[in-house]
Coordinates of C-alpha atoms and ligand atoms in Angstrom, one line a residue:
X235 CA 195.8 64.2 32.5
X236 CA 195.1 63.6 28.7
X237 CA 193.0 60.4 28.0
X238 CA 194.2 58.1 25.3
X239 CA 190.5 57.5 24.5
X240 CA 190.3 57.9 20.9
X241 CA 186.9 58.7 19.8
X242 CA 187.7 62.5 20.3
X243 CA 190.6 64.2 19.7
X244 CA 193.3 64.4 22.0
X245 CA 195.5 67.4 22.0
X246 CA 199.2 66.8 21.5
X247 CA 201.4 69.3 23.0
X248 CA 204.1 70.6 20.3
X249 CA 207.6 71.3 22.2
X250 CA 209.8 72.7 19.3
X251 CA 213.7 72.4 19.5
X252 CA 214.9 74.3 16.6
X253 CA 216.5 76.9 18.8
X254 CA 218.9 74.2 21.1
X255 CA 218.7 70.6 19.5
X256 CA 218.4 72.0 15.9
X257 CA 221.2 75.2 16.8
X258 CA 223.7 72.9 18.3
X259 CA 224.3 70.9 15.5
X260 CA 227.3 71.1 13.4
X261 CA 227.2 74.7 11.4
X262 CA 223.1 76.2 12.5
X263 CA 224.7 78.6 14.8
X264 CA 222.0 81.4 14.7
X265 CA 223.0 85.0 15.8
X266 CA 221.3 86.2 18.3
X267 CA 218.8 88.4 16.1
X268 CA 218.2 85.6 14.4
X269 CA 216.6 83.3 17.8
X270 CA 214.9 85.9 18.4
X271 CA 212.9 86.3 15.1
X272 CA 212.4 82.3 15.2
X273 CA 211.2 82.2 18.7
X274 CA 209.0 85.2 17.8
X275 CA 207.4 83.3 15.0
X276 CA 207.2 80.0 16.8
X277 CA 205.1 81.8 19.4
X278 CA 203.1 83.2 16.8
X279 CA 202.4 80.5 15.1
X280 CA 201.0 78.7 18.3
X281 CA 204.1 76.3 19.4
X282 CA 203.5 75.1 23.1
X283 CA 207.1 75.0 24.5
X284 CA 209.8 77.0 23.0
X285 CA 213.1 75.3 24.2
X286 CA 215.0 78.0 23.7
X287 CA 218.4 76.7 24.2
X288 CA 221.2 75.4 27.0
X289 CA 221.6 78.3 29.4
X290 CA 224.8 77.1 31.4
X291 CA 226.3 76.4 27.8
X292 CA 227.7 79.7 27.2
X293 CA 226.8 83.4 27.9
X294 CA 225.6 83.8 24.2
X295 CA 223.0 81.0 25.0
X296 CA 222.4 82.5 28.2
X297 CA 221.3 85.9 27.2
X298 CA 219.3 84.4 24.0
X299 CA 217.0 82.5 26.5
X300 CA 216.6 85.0 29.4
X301 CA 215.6 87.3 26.1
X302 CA 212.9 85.1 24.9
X303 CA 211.7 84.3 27.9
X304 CA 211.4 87.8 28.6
X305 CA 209.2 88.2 24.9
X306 CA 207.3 85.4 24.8
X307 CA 203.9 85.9 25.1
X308 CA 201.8 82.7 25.1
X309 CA 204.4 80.0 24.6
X310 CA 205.9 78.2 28.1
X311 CA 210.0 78.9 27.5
X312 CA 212.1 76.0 28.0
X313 CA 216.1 75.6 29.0
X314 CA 218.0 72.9 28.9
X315 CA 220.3 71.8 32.0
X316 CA 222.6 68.8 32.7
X317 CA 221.9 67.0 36.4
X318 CA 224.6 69.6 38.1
X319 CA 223.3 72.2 40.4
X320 CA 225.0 74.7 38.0
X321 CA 223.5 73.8 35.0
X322 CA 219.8 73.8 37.1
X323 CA 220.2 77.2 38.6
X324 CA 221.3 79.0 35.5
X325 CA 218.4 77.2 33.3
X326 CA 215.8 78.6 35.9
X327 CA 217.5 81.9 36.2
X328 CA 217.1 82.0 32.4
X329 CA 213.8 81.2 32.1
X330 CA 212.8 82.9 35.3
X331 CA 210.8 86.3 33.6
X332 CA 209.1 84.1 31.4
X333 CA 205.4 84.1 31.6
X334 CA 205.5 80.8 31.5
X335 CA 208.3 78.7 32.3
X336 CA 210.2 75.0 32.2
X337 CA 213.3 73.6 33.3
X338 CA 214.3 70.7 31.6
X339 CA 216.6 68.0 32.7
X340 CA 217.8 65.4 30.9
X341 CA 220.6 62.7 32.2
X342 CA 221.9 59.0 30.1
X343 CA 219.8 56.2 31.5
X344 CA 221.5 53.5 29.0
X345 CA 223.8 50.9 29.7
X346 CA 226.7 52.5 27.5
X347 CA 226.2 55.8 27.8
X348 CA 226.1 55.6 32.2
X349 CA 229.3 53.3 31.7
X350 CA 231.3 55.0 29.1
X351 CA 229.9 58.4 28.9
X352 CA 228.6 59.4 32.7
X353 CA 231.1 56.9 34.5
X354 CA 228.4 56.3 37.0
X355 CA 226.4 53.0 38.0
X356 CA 222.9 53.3 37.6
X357 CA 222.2 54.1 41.3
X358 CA 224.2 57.0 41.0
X359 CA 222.3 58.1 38.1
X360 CA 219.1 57.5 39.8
X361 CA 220.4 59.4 42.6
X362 CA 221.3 62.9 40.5
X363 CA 217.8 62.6 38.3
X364 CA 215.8 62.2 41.7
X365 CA 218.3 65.4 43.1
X366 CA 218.1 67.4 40.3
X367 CA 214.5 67.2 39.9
X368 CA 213.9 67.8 43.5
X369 CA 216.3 71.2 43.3
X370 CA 214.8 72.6 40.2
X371 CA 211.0 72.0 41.5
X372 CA 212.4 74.5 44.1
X373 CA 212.7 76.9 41.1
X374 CA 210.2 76.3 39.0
X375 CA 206.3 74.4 39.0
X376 CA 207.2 72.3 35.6
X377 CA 210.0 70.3 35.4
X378 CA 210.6 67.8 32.7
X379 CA 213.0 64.8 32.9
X380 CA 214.8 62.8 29.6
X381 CA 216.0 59.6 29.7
X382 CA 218.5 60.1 27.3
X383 CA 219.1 57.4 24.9
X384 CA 216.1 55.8 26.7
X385 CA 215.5 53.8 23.7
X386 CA 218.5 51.8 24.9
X387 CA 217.7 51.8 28.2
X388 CA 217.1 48.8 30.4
X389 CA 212.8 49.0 30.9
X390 CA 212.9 48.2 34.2
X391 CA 215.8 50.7 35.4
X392 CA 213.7 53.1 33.1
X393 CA 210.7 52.5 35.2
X394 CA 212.2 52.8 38.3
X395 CA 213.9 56.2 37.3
X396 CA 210.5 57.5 35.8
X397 CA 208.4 56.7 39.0
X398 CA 211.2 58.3 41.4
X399 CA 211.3 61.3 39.2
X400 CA 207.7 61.9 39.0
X401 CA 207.6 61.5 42.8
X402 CA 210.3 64.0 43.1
X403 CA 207.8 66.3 41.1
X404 CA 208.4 65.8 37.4
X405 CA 205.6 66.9 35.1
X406 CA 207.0 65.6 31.9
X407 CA 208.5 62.5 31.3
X408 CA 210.6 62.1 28.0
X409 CA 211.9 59.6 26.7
X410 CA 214.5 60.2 23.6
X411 CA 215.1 57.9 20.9
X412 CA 218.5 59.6 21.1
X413 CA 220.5 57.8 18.5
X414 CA 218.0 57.2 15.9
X415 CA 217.9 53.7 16.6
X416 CA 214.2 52.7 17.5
X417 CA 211.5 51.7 15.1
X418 CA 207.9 52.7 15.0
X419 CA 206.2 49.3 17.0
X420 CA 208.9 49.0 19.7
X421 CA 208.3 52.8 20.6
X422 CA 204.8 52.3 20.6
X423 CA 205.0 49.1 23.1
X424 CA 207.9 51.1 25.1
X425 CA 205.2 54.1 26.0
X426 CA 202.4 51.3 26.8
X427 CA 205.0 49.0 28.8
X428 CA 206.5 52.3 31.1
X429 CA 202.7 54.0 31.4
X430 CA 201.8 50.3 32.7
X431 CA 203.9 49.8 34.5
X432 CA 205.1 53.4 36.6
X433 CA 202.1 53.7 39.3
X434 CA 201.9 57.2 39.3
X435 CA 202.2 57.5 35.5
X436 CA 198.8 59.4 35.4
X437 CA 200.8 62.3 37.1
X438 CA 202.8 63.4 34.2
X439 CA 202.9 63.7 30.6
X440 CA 205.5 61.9 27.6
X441 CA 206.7 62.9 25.5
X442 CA 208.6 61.5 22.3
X443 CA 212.1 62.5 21.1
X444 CA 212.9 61.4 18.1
X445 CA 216.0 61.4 16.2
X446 CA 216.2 60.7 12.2
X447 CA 219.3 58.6 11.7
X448 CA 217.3 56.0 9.9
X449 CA 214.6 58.4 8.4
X450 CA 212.2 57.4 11.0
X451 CA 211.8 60.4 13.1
X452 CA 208.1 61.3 12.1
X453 CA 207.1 57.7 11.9
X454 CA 208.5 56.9 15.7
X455 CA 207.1 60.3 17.0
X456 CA 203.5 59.4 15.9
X457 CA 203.8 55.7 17.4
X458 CA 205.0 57.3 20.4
X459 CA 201.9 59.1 20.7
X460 CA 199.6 56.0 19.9
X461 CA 201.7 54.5 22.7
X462 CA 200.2 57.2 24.8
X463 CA 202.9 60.1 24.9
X464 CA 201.4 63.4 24.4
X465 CA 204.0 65.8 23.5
X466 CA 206.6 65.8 20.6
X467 CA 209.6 67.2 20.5
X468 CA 211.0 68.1 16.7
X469 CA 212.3 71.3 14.9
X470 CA 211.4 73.2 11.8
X471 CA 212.9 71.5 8.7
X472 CA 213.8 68.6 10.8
X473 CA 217.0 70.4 11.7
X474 CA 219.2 68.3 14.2
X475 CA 222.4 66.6 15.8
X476 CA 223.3 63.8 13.0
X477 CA 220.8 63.2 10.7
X478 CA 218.4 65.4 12.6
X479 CA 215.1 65.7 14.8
X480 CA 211.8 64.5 13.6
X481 CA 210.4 67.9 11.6
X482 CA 207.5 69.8 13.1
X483 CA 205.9 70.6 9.8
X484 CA 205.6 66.6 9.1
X485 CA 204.1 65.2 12.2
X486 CA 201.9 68.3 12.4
X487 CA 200.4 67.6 9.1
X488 CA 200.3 63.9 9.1
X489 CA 198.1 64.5 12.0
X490 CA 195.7 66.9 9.9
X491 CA 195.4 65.5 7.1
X492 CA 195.4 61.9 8.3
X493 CA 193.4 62.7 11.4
X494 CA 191.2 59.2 10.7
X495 CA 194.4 57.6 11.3
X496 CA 195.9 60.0 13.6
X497 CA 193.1 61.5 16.0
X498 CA 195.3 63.9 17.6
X499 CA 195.6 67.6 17.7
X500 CA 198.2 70.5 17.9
X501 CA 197.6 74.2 18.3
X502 CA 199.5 75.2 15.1
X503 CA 198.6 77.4 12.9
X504 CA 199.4 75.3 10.2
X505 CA 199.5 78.2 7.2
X506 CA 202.8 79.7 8.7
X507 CA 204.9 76.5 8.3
X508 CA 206.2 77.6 5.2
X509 CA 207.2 81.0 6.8
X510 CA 209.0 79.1 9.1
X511 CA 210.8 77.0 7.0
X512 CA 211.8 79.8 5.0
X513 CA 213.3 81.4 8.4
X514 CA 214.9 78.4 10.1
X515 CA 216.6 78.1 6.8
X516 CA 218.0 81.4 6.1
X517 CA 218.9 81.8 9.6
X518 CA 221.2 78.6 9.6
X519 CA 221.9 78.9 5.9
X520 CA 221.2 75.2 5.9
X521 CA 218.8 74.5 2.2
X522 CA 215.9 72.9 2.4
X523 CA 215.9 69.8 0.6
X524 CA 213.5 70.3 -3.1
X525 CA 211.7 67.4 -2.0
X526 CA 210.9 67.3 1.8
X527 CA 207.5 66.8 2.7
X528 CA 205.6 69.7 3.0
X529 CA 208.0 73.0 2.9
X530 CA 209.7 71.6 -0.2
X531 CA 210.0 74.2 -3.2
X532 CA 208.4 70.5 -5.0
X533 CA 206.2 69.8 -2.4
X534 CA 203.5 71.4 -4.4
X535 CA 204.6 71.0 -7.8
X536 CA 203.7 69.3 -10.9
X537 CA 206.2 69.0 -14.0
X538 CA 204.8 66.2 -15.6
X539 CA 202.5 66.3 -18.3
X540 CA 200.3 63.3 -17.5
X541 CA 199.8 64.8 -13.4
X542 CA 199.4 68.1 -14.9
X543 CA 196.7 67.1 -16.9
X544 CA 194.8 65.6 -13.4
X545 CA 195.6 68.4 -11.5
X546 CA 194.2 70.5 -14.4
X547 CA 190.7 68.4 -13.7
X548 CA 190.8 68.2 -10.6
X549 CA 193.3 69.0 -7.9
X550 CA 192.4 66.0 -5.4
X551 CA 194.1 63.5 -8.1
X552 CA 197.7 64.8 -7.3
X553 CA 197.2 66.6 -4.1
X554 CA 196.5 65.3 -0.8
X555 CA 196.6 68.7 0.7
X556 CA 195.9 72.0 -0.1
X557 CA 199.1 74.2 -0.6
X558 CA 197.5 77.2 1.3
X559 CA 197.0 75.1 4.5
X560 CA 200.8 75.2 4.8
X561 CA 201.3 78.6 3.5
X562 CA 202.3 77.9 -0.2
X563 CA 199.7 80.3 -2.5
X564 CA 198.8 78.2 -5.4
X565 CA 198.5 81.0 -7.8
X566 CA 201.8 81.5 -10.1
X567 CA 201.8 85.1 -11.1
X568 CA 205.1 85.2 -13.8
X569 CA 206.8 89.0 -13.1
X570 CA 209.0 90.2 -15.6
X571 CA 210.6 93.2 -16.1
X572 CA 207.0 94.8 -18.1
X573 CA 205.3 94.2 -14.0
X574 CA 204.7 97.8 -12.6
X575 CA 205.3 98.3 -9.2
X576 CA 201.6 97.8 -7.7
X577 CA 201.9 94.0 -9.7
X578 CA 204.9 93.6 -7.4
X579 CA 203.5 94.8 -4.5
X580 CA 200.8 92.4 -4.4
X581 CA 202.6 89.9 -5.5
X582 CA 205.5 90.5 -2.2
X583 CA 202.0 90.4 0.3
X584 CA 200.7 87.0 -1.9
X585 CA 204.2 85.9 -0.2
X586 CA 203.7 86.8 2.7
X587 CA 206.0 90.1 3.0
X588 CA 205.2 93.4 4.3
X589 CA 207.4 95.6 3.6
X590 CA 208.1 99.5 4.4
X591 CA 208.0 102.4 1.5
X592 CA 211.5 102.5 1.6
X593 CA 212.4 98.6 1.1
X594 CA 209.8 98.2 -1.3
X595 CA 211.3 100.8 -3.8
X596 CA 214.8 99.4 -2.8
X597 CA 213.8 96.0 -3.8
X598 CA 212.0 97.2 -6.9
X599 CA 214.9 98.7 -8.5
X600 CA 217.0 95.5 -7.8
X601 CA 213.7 93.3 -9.2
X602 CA 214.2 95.8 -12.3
X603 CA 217.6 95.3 -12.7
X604 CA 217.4 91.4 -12.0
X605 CA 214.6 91.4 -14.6
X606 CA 216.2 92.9 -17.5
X607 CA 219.0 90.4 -17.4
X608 CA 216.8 87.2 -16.7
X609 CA 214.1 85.4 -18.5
X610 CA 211.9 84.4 -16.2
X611 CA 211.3 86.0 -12.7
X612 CA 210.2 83.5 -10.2
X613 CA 208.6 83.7 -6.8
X614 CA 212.2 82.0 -5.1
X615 CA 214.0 85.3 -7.0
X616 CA 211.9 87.6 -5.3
X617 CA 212.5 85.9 -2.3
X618 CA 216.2 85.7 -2.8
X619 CA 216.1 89.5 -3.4
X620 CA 213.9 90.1 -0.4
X621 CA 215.3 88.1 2.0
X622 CA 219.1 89.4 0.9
X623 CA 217.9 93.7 1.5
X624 CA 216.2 92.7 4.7
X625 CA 219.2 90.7 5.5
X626 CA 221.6 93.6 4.8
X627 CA 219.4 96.6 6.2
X628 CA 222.2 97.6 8.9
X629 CA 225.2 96.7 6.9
X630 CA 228.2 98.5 7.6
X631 CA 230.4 97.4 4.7
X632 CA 228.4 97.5 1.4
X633 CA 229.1 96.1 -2.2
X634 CA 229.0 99.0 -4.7
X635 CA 230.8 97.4 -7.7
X636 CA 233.2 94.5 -8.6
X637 CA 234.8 93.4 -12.0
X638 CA 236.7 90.0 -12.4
X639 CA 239.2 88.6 -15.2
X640 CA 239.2 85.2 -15.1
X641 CA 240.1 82.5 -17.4
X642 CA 242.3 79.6 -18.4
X643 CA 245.3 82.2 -18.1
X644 CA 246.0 83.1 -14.1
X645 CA 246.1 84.7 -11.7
X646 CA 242.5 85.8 -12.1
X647 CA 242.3 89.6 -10.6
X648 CA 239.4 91.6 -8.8
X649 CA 238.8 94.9 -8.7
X650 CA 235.9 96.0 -6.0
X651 CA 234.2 98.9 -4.5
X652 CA 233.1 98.7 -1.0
X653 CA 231.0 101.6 0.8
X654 CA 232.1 101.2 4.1
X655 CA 230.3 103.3 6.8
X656 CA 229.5 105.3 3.7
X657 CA 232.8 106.4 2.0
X658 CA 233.6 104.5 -0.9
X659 CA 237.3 102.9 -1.6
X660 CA 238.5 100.6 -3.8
X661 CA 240.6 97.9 -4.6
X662 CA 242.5 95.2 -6.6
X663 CA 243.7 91.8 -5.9
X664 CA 244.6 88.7 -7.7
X665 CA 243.7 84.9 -6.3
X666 CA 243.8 81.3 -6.7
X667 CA 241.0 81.3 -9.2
X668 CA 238.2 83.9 -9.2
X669 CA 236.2 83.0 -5.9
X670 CA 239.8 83.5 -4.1
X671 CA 240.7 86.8 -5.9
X672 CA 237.3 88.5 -4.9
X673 CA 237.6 87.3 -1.4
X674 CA 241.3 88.6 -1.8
X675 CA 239.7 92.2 -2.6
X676 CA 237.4 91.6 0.6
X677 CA 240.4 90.7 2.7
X678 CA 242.5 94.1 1.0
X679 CA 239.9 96.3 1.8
X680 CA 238.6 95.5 5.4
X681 CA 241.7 93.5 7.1
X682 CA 240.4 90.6 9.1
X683 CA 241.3 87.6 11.4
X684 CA 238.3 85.6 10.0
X685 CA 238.6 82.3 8.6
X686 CA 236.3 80.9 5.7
X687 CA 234.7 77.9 7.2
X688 CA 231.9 76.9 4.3
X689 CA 231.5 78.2 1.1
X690 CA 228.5 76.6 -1.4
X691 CA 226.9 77.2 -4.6
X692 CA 223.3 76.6 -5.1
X693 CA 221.0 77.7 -8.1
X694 CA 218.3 79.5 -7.1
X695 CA 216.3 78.3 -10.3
X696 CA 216.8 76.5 -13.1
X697 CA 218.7 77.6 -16.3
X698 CA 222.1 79.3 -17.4
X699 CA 220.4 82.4 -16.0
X700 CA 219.5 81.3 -12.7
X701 CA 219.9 83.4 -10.0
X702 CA 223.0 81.9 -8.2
X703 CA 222.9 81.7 -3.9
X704 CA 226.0 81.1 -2.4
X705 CA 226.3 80.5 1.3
X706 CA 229.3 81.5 3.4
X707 CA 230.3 80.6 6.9
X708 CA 232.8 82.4 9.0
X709 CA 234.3 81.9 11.8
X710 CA 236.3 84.2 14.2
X711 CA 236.9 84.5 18.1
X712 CA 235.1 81.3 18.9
X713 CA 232.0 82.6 16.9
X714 CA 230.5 81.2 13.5
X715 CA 228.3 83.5 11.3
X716 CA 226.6 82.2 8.0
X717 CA 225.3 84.6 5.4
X718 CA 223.9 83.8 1.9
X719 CA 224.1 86.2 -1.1
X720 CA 221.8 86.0 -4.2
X721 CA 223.0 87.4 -7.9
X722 CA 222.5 85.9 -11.3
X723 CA 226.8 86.5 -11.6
X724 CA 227.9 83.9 -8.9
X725 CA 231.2 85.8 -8.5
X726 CA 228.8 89.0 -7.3
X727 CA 226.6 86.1 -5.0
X728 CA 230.0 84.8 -3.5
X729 CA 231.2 88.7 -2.6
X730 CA 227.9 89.7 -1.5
X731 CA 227.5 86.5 1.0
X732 CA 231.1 87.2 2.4
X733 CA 230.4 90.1 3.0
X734 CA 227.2 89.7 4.7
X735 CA 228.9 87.0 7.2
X736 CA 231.5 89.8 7.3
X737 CA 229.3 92.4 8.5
X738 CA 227.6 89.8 10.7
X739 CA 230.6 89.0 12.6
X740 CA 231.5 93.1 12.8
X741 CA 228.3 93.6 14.4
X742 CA 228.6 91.4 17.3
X743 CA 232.3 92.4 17.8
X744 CA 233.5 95.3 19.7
X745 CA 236.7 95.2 17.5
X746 CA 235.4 98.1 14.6
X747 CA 237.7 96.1 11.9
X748 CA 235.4 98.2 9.3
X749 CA 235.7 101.3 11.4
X750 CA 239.4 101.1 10.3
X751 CA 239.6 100.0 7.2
X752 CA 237.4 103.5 6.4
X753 CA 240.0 105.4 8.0
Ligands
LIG270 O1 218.4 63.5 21.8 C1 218.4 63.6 23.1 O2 218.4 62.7 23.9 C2 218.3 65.0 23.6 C3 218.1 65.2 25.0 C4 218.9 66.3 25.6 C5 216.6 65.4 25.3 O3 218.3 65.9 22.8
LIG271 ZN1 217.9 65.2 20.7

């Protein structure tokens, strides 16, 4: 068992949640390609436990976690199951070619949630965790068991439940701060009080769960840990149910760089959070905020004259950490549309891409194009434009040209090329405004059931000639896709993300809607 003896440092265990607490809230459905790629780079980039999502949820999340499990290489795999025998079996058939393998449980130990929710008495509940435990140890060697809303549990019910369950064979005992509710010293004394307390404590290891309904997710997770709990539970950009999970990026590197105060440890390669920001984000088409703590397009940067002038002398006045330890290059190479193509090659691997002959002369001509009507080129519009061809690589149904009218006088009218499968048709509709009429023109051109569940703006940069990103979700036959498109005409942006949502959705159908349309 890990000592709390804090002269050396202890190694905290990183569970990351991203692909089932962060997916499952409202409007981060992930495709399936796109689990895939985050569990790969969570593996990679040295997460413990992948909990890759709720197997007896639905088939979708079914296959996604028997597929990482099958992938992973050094990560233990995770799935999430209810206290029914059904929800047990199908986690550990999930998770069964995994190298390395979990099942874990999780069951309401509060007063209102056992009364209102479960509609059992806490016997009862005692009664399934101590069963369910017991069946998936028949499955699987590690097993761990959440409290859920333990915060608001009662600490002696709590302890009973956490020494039956360990006896049962538990190996990890969490204990969520479900609703966001706790603060940083009652967390701490709640993981002293039930490690005190359980007698056969010592046989398993806690965990925090932290949610961040009052913006203390980070803050309770590292308490938890003083309090003894050596694994946390959080997901990349703090992605979550509500207000979200604690973020892995933060409590990973309030540990590094405050290890005096911290004196913990985590396996993380720390230089590919940004990386994994970037992903989570594009994935779920969810923005990361300009200012969050470390992954933040600010998080690094200096606008004002008087901290420029420090940084300028030396970086240590404005900078507690360097921006390479998280993956941000500090160098600002400007590209404009005099950088030749080697310039822009080195500058796509200074960013961390790596891409093939073929995409690299691809992008180039778009970075050309984009730089000949912008001022400034910078690094988030060569991401934009990098992200968006990888993103589109297998497209079916292509944008090849599109002209609005719009104006005060209506209805505004689009006229739009599509390359569908490769033959080119065309044409016109009007709409409700411009946004409608191009979607119109979508709608005319490759018929659909889909309906158009989120539709944003963002600039990618600053000024009139910023590169707009729009983000669009869809939704048809149960399933929601979300796509983002970049262009510095945000009527182009808006068609380009339909259309990639579009092509998402036509990809994981067996309905060819495309197919006919280019018939
Ligand atoms: O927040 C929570 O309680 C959970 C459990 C399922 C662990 O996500
Ligand atoms: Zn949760």
């Amino acid at each position: 068992m890990t000592s709390t003896n804090q002269t050396t440092k202890d190694r905290v265990v990183i569970f990351d949640t991203t692909l089932r607490d962060g997916e499952q809230c409202p409007g981060a459905t992930m495709t399936f390609e796109e689990k895939l790629a985050v569990a790969d780079l969570l593996d990679e980039m040295g997460v413990d436990i992948i909990e890759a999502g709720y197997p007896a949820a639905s088939n979708g999340d079914f296959e996604a976690v028997s597929e990482i499990a099958r992938r992973t290489k050094r990560a233990i795999v995770a799935g999430l199951a209810r206290t029914i025998p059904n929800d047990i079996d199908r986690a550990g058939e999930a998770v069964r070619f995994a190298e390395r393998s979990r099942i874990h449980i999780f069951v309401s130990t509060s007063p209102v949630h056992m009364k209102y929710k479960l509609q059992k008495t806490p016997d009862e509940v005692l009664a399934m965790s101590i069963a369910s435990v017991t069946r998936a140890r028949n499955l699987i060697d590690d097993v761990e068991w959440s409290a859920e809303d333990g915060t608001r549990t009662e600490v002696d019910f709590l302890c009973r439940c956490v020494e039956a369950v360990i006896k049962a064979g538990a190996t990890t005992i969490n204990i969520p701060d479900t609703v966001g509710y706790t603060t940083p010293d009652e967390y701490r004394a709640l993981f002293r009080t039930v490690r005190e307390r359980v007698p056969n404590s010592d046989k398993a290891v806690f965990s925090v769960h932290c949610h961040n309904d009052l913006g203390m997710a980070v803050a309770n997770s590292l308490a938890g840990v003083e309090g003894g709990a050596r694994q946390i539970e959080c997901t990349i950009n703090g992605i979550g149910e509500r207000a979200g999970n604690a973020a892995l990026e933060e409590v990973v590197m309030a540990m590094r760089v405050r290890g005096d105060a911290y004196p913990y440890e985590t396996g993380i390669d720390s230089t590919m959070l940004t990386r994994a920001s970037k992903m989570v984000s594009n994935a779920t088409s969810f923005p990361v905020q300009y200012n969050k703590a470390i992954v933040g397009r600010n998080a690094f940067a200096h606008e004002s004259g008087i901290h420029q002038d420090g940084m300028l002398k030396h970086t240590q006045t404005y900078e507690i950490m360097e921006p390479q330890s998280v993956g941000v290059s500090k160098t600002s190479l400007v590209m404009g549309k005099h950088s030749g193509r080697a310039a822009f090659r080195s500058k796509l691997e200074e960013m961390g891409y790596r891409l093939s002959d073929n995409q690299l002369q691809d992008v180039f001509a778009r970075f050309k194009d984009l730089a000949d009507r912008k001022k400034v080129v910078y690094d988030e519009d060569i991401e934009a434009l990098v992200d968006e061809n990888i993103a589109t690589a297998h497209d079916r149904v292509r944008l090849v040209s599109l002209t609005v009218i719009a104006g005060t006088r209506g209805p505004q009218r689009a006229t739009m090329r599509l390359d569908i499968d490769g033959r080119q048709v065309t044409e016109e509709a009007d709409g409700n405004g411009p946004v409608d009429a191009v979607f119109n023109a979508i709608k005319a051109l490759v018929p659909h059931e889909a309906v158009l569940e989120l539709y944003q703006v963002h600039a990618v940069t600053e000024g009139t000639d910023a590169q707009a990103e729009v983000s669009v979700r869809l939704a048809a036959d149960g399933r929601s896709v979300t796509a983002r498109g970049a262009d510095p005409d945000t009527l182009v942006a808006s068609a380009k993300a339909y259309l990639g949502a579009l092509n998402k959705l036509i990809a994981g159908t067996s309905r060819m809607h495309a197919q006919h349309a280019a018939e």
